[in-house]
Amino acid sequence: MTEPEIDYKAVFQALPGAVVLLTPELLYLDVNEEFLRQMGRTREQAAGGRFLGDDFAHSPNDPGAAVVRNVVASLRRVAETGERETMELQRYDREDPERPGMRYERYLSMINTPVFGPDGRMALLMHRVEDVTELIRAREVALSLQEAMLPIPRCLGSHASAARYRPAIDTLEVCGDWYDLVDLDGDRGAVAVGDVVGHGLPAAQVMGQLRSALSAASRTTEGPARALEVLGLYARSVEGAENTTAATAFIDWDTRTITYSSAGHPPPALLRGDGTVEFLDRATDPPLGARPEPAPRPQATASFTEGSVLVLYTDGLIERRHEDIDAGLARLARSLARHRAADPETLADALLADLLPPGGVTDDTALVIVRL
């Protein structure tokens, strides 16, 4: 069977991304239809033989002129090194064709790639442009939503604390993990973390509802088990809340006790002054909504001495694919012991540096630390 001949020029014109082909001297050779559409140009305006750096030469103060200068500098580096380069995100405020005199912001992702000929010498430079404006806007909305739903890290009463959250690398920098710190009457406080299944805006919206509900329940119930029972009842009315995990601990500095309960969540860690670590795992129950009918949840109590540290976290801090959770818990214990003298802020950063992979995490991570 004879294979059909591929019309590569037609393929080039039909590419969904904006692409420009240039000589190593940065002269236009060809552009595809998507480039003309994105840049608002005619084919005559991007005619072959023109120097790319001449774009916006008639209006050097136009925002587009600065973008072109950055593109030229990047392409020249690629021509010199023969190595592909991904440029920093470029902002280009373009004039609105429907409202003369008005401009709207655009964000462009650009990649410059050398193309080598059969003799191994550089024959072409390929400049690819992707409009990521909507993604950037969605990210800004997502970050605002996340900031509005998570409490500002602060002391718990008069006791130093720290909190961190890190989204998974494939999200809009929002996640379904949460933390909370609640001041209670007397010298008492409640700390909680939770983990909604999923990532991105849908998970963040569920997270906001559940965090607020648990925060309110902690203020009005007699202990962490009852607070999780109330949260479980509420979660049944929230779409997407199924199988959410959560852990909460009530701290009483007068009696120096921690009363805790967990709904399918990794156990809180209690770091003692001598560097030993106790995982608070004597009150573990299934995640929210895992039972067909509501049931009382367990709670347990642990004592502490002055100078101890309580650490609550989500599974992104300790779990890795193809690894038993005990390995992650042991890694956490070693890191806590190594940094036991650090203040909560320093300890939080040290734990993230020790435990999160350098290339980023594939699961969201929340962390809250309280000096007892």
Short mmCIF file of C-alpha atoms in Angstrom, two decimals:
data_model
loop_
_atom_site.label_atom_id
_atom_site.label_comp_id
_atom_site.label_asym_id
_atom_site.label_seq_id
_atom_site.Cartn_x
_atom_site.Cartn_y
_atom_site.Cartn_z
CA MET A 1 0.00 0.00 0.00
CA THR A 2 1.39 3.36 -1.02
CA GLU A 3 1.56 5.84 1.83
CA PRO A 4 -0.07 9.21 1.07
CA GLU A 5 2.31 12.09 0.46
CA ILE A 6 2.24 14.61 3.32
CA ASP A 7 1.87 18.26 2.38
CA TYR A 8 4.04 19.73 5.15
CA LYS A 9 3.35 23.30 4.06
CA ALA A 10 -0.38 22.70 4.54
CA VAL A 11 0.34 21.10 7.93
CA PHE A 12 2.40 24.13 8.93
CA GLN A 13 -0.42 26.51 8.03
CA ALA A 14 -2.97 24.39 9.90
CA LEU A 15 -1.00 24.17 13.17
CA PRO A 16 -3.18 25.34 16.11
CA GLY A 17 -0.26 27.26 17.64
CA ALA A 18 1.30 30.42 16.23
CA VAL A 19 4.62 29.58 14.54
CA VAL A 20 7.22 31.67 12.68
CA LEU A 21 10.13 30.31 10.62
CA LEU A 22 13.22 32.51 10.36
CA THR A 23 16.72 32.34 8.97
CA PRO A 24 19.60 32.24 11.48
CA GLU A 25 19.93 35.97 10.71
CA LEU A 26 16.36 36.46 11.99
CA LEU A 27 14.80 37.16 8.60
CA TYR A 28 11.20 36.07 8.11
CA LEU A 29 10.76 32.98 5.94
CA ASP A 30 7.17 32.00 6.66
CA VAL A 31 4.40 32.37 9.24
CA ASN A 32 1.30 30.27 9.73
CA GLU A 33 -2.30 31.41 9.80
CA GLU A 34 -2.57 31.22 13.60
CA PHE A 35 0.35 33.65 13.96
CA LEU A 36 -1.41 36.16 11.70
CA ARG A 37 -4.62 35.74 13.68
CA GLN A 38 -2.99 36.10 17.11
CA MET A 39 -0.83 39.07 16.12
CA GLY A 40 -3.52 40.81 14.09
CA ARG A 41 -1.34 41.05 10.97
CA THR A 42 -1.74 40.45 7.27
CA ARG A 43 0.57 38.12 5.39
CA GLU A 44 2.10 41.15 3.67
CA GLN A 45 3.07 42.59 7.06
CA ALA A 46 4.98 39.39 7.85
CA ALA A 47 6.48 38.97 4.40
CA GLY A 48 9.60 36.88 3.90
CA GLY A 49 12.95 38.66 3.88
CA ARG A 50 12.06 41.20 6.57
CA PHE A 51 14.17 41.42 9.72
CA LEU A 52 12.18 40.40 12.80
CA GLY A 53 13.75 43.24 14.81
CA ASP A 54 12.15 45.80 12.50
CA ASP A 55 8.71 45.02 13.93
CA PHE A 56 7.46 48.08 15.81
CA ALA A 57 10.48 50.06 14.57
CA HIS A 58 8.08 52.89 13.73
CA SER A 59 6.74 52.93 17.31
CA PRO A 60 9.60 52.08 19.71
CA ASN A 61 7.52 53.03 22.77
CA ASP A 62 4.76 50.54 21.94
CA PRO A 63 4.66 47.68 24.50
CA GLY A 64 5.07 45.29 21.59
CA ALA A 65 8.47 46.80 20.80
CA ALA A 66 9.84 45.64 24.16
CA VAL A 67 8.51 42.13 23.49
CA VAL A 68 10.21 42.08 20.07
CA ARG A 69 13.52 43.14 21.62
CA ASN A 70 13.26 40.25 24.08
CA VAL A 71 12.41 37.82 21.27
CA VAL A 72 15.38 39.00 19.18
CA ALA A 73 17.75 38.58 22.13
CA SER A 74 16.47 35.06 22.79
CA LEU A 75 16.65 34.01 19.13
CA ARG A 76 20.22 35.27 18.86
CA ARG A 77 21.18 33.14 21.87
CA VAL A 78 19.55 30.13 20.24
CA ALA A 79 21.41 30.85 16.97
CA GLU A 80 24.71 31.06 18.86
CA THR A 81 24.26 28.05 21.13
CA GLY A 82 22.09 25.77 19.03
CA GLU A 83 19.95 25.10 22.09
CA ARG A 84 16.21 25.54 22.48
CA GLU A 85 15.09 28.31 24.83
CA THR A 86 11.80 28.91 26.62
CA MET A 87 11.36 32.61 27.24
CA GLU A 88 9.93 34.19 30.36
CA LEU A 89 6.25 35.00 30.05
CA GLN A 90 5.81 38.15 27.94
CA ARG A 91 3.09 40.72 28.58
CA TYR A 92 1.83 42.57 25.52
CA ASP A 93 -0.89 45.20 25.96
CA ARG A 94 -2.67 45.23 22.62
CA GLU A 95 -5.09 47.84 21.30
CA ASP A 96 -8.72 46.78 21.42
CA PRO A 97 -10.05 46.88 17.81
CA GLU A 98 -13.59 47.47 19.08
CA ARG A 99 -12.60 50.34 21.38
CA PRO A 100 -10.03 52.65 19.75
CA GLY A 101 -7.55 54.07 22.23
CA MET A 102 -8.19 51.28 24.73
CA ARG A 103 -5.71 48.47 25.34
CA TYR A 104 -6.14 45.08 26.93
CA GLU A 105 -3.45 42.91 28.46
CA ARG A 106 -2.24 39.72 26.83
CA TYR A 107 0.28 37.20 28.11
CA LEU A 108 2.35 35.23 25.64
CA SER A 109 4.36 32.06 26.14
CA MET A 110 7.21 31.77 23.62
CA ILE A 111 9.64 28.99 22.73
CA ASN A 112 12.53 29.38 20.28
CA THR A 113 13.93 26.22 18.67
CA PRO A 114 16.83 25.61 16.26
CA VAL A 115 16.12 23.46 13.19
CA PHE A 116 19.11 21.63 11.73
CA GLY A 117 19.59 20.53 8.13
CA PRO A 118 20.85 17.15 6.84
CA ASP A 119 24.44 18.41 7.08
CA GLY A 120 24.04 19.11 10.81
CA ARG A 121 24.21 22.88 10.36
CA MET A 122 21.51 25.20 11.62
CA ALA A 123 19.07 25.84 8.79
CA LEU A 124 16.16 27.57 10.48
CA LEU A 125 14.92 29.07 13.70
CA MET A 126 11.37 28.29 14.79
CA HIS A 127 9.58 30.82 17.01
CA ARG A 128 6.40 29.52 18.64
CA VAL A 129 3.87 31.76 20.42
CA GLU A 130 0.98 30.68 22.63
CA ASP A 131 -1.57 33.11 24.07
CA VAL A 132 -1.97 32.15 27.74
CA THR A 133 -3.96 35.21 28.80
CA GLU A 134 -7.00 33.22 29.92
CA LEU A 135 -4.82 30.84 31.92
CA ILE A 136 -3.13 33.76 33.69
CA ARG A 137 -6.48 35.36 34.47
CA ALA A 138 -7.81 32.07 35.81
CA ARG A 139 -4.70 31.75 37.95
CA GLU A 140 -5.21 35.24 39.38
CA VAL A 141 -8.82 34.43 40.23
CA ALA A 142 -7.74 31.12 41.74
CA LEU A 143 -5.05 32.71 43.89
CA SER A 144 -7.49 35.35 45.13
CA LEU A 145 -9.99 32.62 45.98
CA GLN A 146 -7.35 30.60 47.81
CA GLU A 147 -6.14 33.61 49.81
CA ALA A 148 -9.71 34.50 50.77
CA MET A 149 -10.48 31.00 52.00
CA LEU A 150 -7.30 30.22 53.94
CA PRO A 151 -6.62 32.08 57.20
CA ILE A 152 -3.63 34.37 57.45
CA PRO A 153 -0.88 32.48 59.32
CA ARG A 154 -0.70 33.83 62.89
CA CYS A 155 0.01 32.86 66.47
CA LEU A 156 -2.44 30.56 68.23
CA GLY A 157 -3.23 32.69 71.24
CA SER A 158 0.20 33.64 72.59
CA HIS A 159 1.86 30.53 71.13
CA ALA A 160 4.04 30.71 68.00
CA SER A 161 2.80 28.86 64.92
CA ALA A 162 3.46 28.62 61.20
CA ALA A 163 1.48 27.38 58.21
CA ARG A 164 2.33 26.54 54.60
CA TYR A 165 0.53 25.19 51.57
CA ARG A 166 2.01 24.03 48.29
CA PRO A 167 -0.20 23.11 45.32
CA ALA A 168 0.56 20.25 42.98
CA ILE A 169 2.72 21.21 39.99
CA ASP A 170 -0.11 20.63 37.47
CA THR A 171 -2.66 22.95 39.08
CA LEU A 172 -3.44 26.67 38.95
CA GLU A 173 -1.64 27.07 42.28
CA VAL A 174 -4.79 26.32 44.23
CA CYS A 175 -5.61 23.11 45.95
CA GLY A 176 -8.14 21.20 48.02
CA ASP A 177 -5.92 21.03 51.09
CA TRP A 178 -6.52 23.37 54.00
CA TYR A 179 -5.30 24.31 57.44
CA ASP A 180 -6.92 26.26 60.25
CA LEU A 181 -6.05 27.67 63.66
CA VAL A 182 -8.87 28.51 66.08
CA ASP A 183 -8.58 30.36 69.39
CA LEU A 184 -10.78 28.80 72.08
CA ASP A 185 -11.71 30.02 75.55
CA GLY A 186 -8.97 30.09 78.18
CA ASP A 187 -5.48 29.08 77.15
CA ARG A 188 -6.80 26.66 74.52
CA GLY A 189 -6.76 26.39 70.77
CA ALA A 190 -7.69 24.06 67.93
CA VAL A 191 -5.58 23.16 64.92
CA ALA A 192 -6.89 21.35 61.84
CA VAL A 193 -5.86 20.20 58.40
CA GLY A 194 -7.93 18.61 55.66
CA ASP A 195 -7.64 17.18 52.18
CA VAL A 196 -10.39 17.28 49.54
CA VAL A 197 -10.13 14.77 46.70
CA GLY A 198 -9.06 16.50 43.47
CA HIS A 199 -7.19 19.65 42.50
CA GLY A 200 -7.85 23.12 41.13
CA LEU A 201 -10.85 25.38 41.52
CA PRO A 202 -13.53 22.70 42.14
CA ALA A 203 -11.53 21.19 45.00
CA ALA A 204 -10.71 24.65 46.36
CA GLN A 205 -14.39 25.58 46.46
CA VAL A 206 -15.24 22.43 48.44
CA MET A 207 -12.24 23.07 50.67
CA GLY A 208 -13.50 26.56 51.53
CA GLN A 209 -16.88 25.24 52.61
CA LEU A 210 -15.49 22.42 54.72
CA ARG A 211 -12.80 24.53 56.37
CA SER A 212 -15.37 27.11 57.42
CA ALA A 213 -17.72 24.41 58.71
CA LEU A 214 -15.02 22.72 60.79
CA SER A 215 -13.84 26.07 62.12
CA ALA A 216 -17.37 26.85 63.31
CA ALA A 217 -17.87 23.35 64.75
CA SER A 218 -14.60 23.61 66.69
CA ARG A 219 -15.88 26.74 68.40
CA THR A 220 -19.23 25.26 69.40
CA THR A 221 -18.55 21.61 70.28
CA GLU A 222 -16.88 20.05 73.30
CA GLY A 223 -14.07 18.27 71.46
CA PRO A 224 -12.45 17.24 68.17
CA ALA A 225 -14.48 14.03 67.71
CA ARG A 226 -17.78 15.88 67.91
CA ALA A 227 -16.42 18.62 65.60
CA LEU A 228 -15.62 15.99 62.96
CA GLU A 229 -19.04 14.41 63.42
CA VAL A 230 -20.68 17.76 62.69
CA LEU A 231 -18.38 18.27 59.70
CA GLY A 232 -19.33 14.83 58.40
CA LEU A 233 -23.02 15.65 58.55
CA TYR A 234 -22.45 18.92 56.71
CA ALA A 235 -20.22 17.26 54.09
CA ARG A 236 -23.13 15.06 53.01
CA SER A 237 -24.77 18.17 51.53
CA VAL A 238 -21.64 19.37 49.68
CA GLU A 239 -21.04 17.92 46.23
CA GLY A 240 -17.43 16.81 45.87
CA ALA A 241 -16.84 16.42 49.62
CA GLU A 242 -16.94 12.63 49.55
CA ASN A 243 -13.87 10.91 50.99
CA THR A 244 -12.39 14.13 52.30
CA THR A 245 -9.91 13.45 55.09
CA ALA A 246 -9.32 15.72 58.07
CA ALA A 247 -7.52 15.78 61.40
CA THR A 248 -8.09 18.20 64.26
CA ALA A 249 -6.41 18.64 67.63
CA PHE A 250 -7.57 20.66 70.64
CA ILE A 251 -4.64 21.96 72.69
CA ASP A 252 -5.02 22.85 76.38
CA TRP A 253 -1.97 24.61 77.75
CA ASP A 254 -3.31 24.63 81.31
CA THR A 255 -3.47 20.82 81.49
CA ARG A 256 -0.75 20.37 78.84
CA THR A 257 -2.82 17.92 76.86
CA ILE A 258 -3.72 17.44 73.21
CA THR A 259 -7.07 15.86 72.41
CA TYR A 260 -7.30 14.76 68.80
CA SER A 261 -9.39 12.92 66.23
CA SER A 262 -8.79 11.93 62.63
CA ALA A 263 -11.11 11.17 59.73
CA GLY A 264 -8.92 9.00 57.52
CA HIS A 265 -6.04 11.46 57.72
CA PRO A 266 -2.30 10.90 58.34
CA PRO A 267 -1.55 11.17 62.08
CA PRO A 268 -0.40 14.44 63.65
CA ALA A 269 3.22 14.38 64.85
CA LEU A 270 4.23 15.41 68.36
CA LEU A 271 7.90 16.38 68.54
CA ARG A 272 9.21 16.29 72.09
CA GLY A 273 12.13 18.28 73.47
CA ASP A 274 14.51 15.30 73.36
CA GLY A 275 13.92 14.83 69.61
CA THR A 276 11.62 11.83 69.86
CA VAL A 277 8.50 11.91 67.69
CA GLU A 278 5.13 10.40 68.59
CA PHE A 279 2.53 9.98 65.87
CA LEU A 280 -0.93 10.58 67.32
CA ASP A 281 -2.71 7.60 65.76
CA ARG A 282 -5.02 6.30 68.49
CA ALA A 283 -8.17 8.01 67.21
CA THR A 284 -8.36 7.23 63.50
CA ASP A 285 -11.65 6.74 61.67
CA PRO A 286 -12.78 6.58 57.99
CA PRO A 287 -12.91 9.73 55.82
CA LEU A 288 -16.00 11.93 55.63
CA GLY A 289 -18.96 10.23 54.01
CA ALA A 290 -17.27 6.80 53.93
CA ARG A 291 -19.94 5.25 56.18
CA PRO A 292 -23.50 4.76 54.91
CA GLU A 293 -24.82 6.19 58.18
CA PRO A 294 -23.27 8.75 60.61
CA ALA A 295 -21.60 7.31 63.71
CA PRO A 296 -19.68 8.69 66.70
CA ARG A 297 -15.99 9.27 66.04
CA PRO A 298 -13.16 8.38 68.43
CA GLN A 299 -10.82 10.80 70.12
CA ALA A 300 -7.69 10.34 72.24
CA THR A 301 -5.49 12.46 74.48
CA ALA A 302 -1.72 12.88 74.65
CA SER A 303 0.27 14.91 77.15
CA PHE A 304 3.10 17.28 76.25
CA THR A 305 5.86 19.22 77.96
CA GLU A 306 6.83 22.83 77.39
CA GLY A 307 8.87 23.26 74.23
CA SER A 308 7.26 20.38 72.36
CA VAL A 309 5.99 20.95 68.81
CA LEU A 310 2.72 19.78 67.23
CA VAL A 311 2.73 19.22 63.46
CA LEU A 312 -0.35 18.59 61.31
CA TYR A 313 0.04 18.02 57.57
CA THR A 314 -1.59 16.54 54.49
CA ASP A 315 -0.40 13.45 52.65
CA GLY A 316 1.47 15.41 49.96
CA LEU A 317 4.21 15.99 52.54
CA ILE A 318 4.94 12.31 53.17
CA GLU A 319 3.42 10.05 50.50
CA ARG A 320 5.29 9.03 47.35
CA ARG A 321 4.22 6.66 44.60
CA HIS A 322 5.39 3.06 44.96
CA GLU A 323 6.40 3.69 48.57
CA ASP A 324 4.82 2.55 51.82
CA ILE A 325 3.45 5.40 53.96
CA ASP A 326 5.67 4.26 56.85
CA ALA A 327 8.72 5.34 54.84
CA GLY A 328 7.28 8.84 54.54
CA LEU A 329 6.44 8.99 58.24
CA ALA A 330 9.96 7.89 59.13
CA ARG A 331 11.37 10.59 56.85
CA LEU A 332 9.20 13.18 58.59
CA ALA A 333 10.32 12.00 62.03
CA ARG A 334 14.00 12.26 61.06
CA SER A 335 13.55 15.76 59.70
CA LEU A 336 11.66 16.90 62.80
CA ALA A 337 14.38 15.53 65.09
CA ARG A 338 17.09 17.19 63.02
CA HIS A 339 15.43 20.62 63.22
CA ARG A 340 13.87 20.32 66.70
CA ALA A 341 15.48 23.53 67.98
CA ALA A 342 14.06 25.67 65.15
CA ASP A 343 11.22 28.13 65.59
CA PRO A 344 7.94 27.24 63.78
CA GLU A 345 8.61 29.41 60.70
CA THR A 346 12.11 28.01 60.22
CA LEU A 347 10.92 24.48 60.93
CA ALA A 348 8.12 24.76 58.34
CA ASP A 349 10.57 25.79 55.62
CA ALA A 350 13.03 23.08 56.66
CA LEU A 351 10.40 20.35 56.48
CA LEU A 352 9.32 21.42 52.99
CA ALA A 353 12.95 21.53 51.84
CA ASP A 354 13.68 18.09 53.30
CA LEU A 355 10.53 16.27 52.27
CA LEU A 356 9.20 17.71 49.01
CA PRO A 357 10.81 16.50 45.75
CA PRO A 358 12.96 19.18 44.02
CA GLY A 359 10.94 18.89 40.82
CA GLY A 360 7.67 19.71 42.56
CA VAL A 361 4.93 17.59 44.05
CA THR A 362 2.14 15.75 42.27
CA ASP A 363 -0.17 16.11 45.27
CA ASP A 364 -1.16 19.20 47.22
CA THR A 365 0.52 19.83 50.57
CA ALA A 366 -0.64 21.75 53.64
CA LEU A 367 1.35 22.05 56.85
CA VAL A 368 0.70 23.74 60.20
CA ILE A 369 3.10 23.84 63.17
CA VAL A 370 2.46 25.00 66.74
CA ARG A 371 5.11 25.45 69.45
CA LEU A 372 3.61 24.07 72.68
#
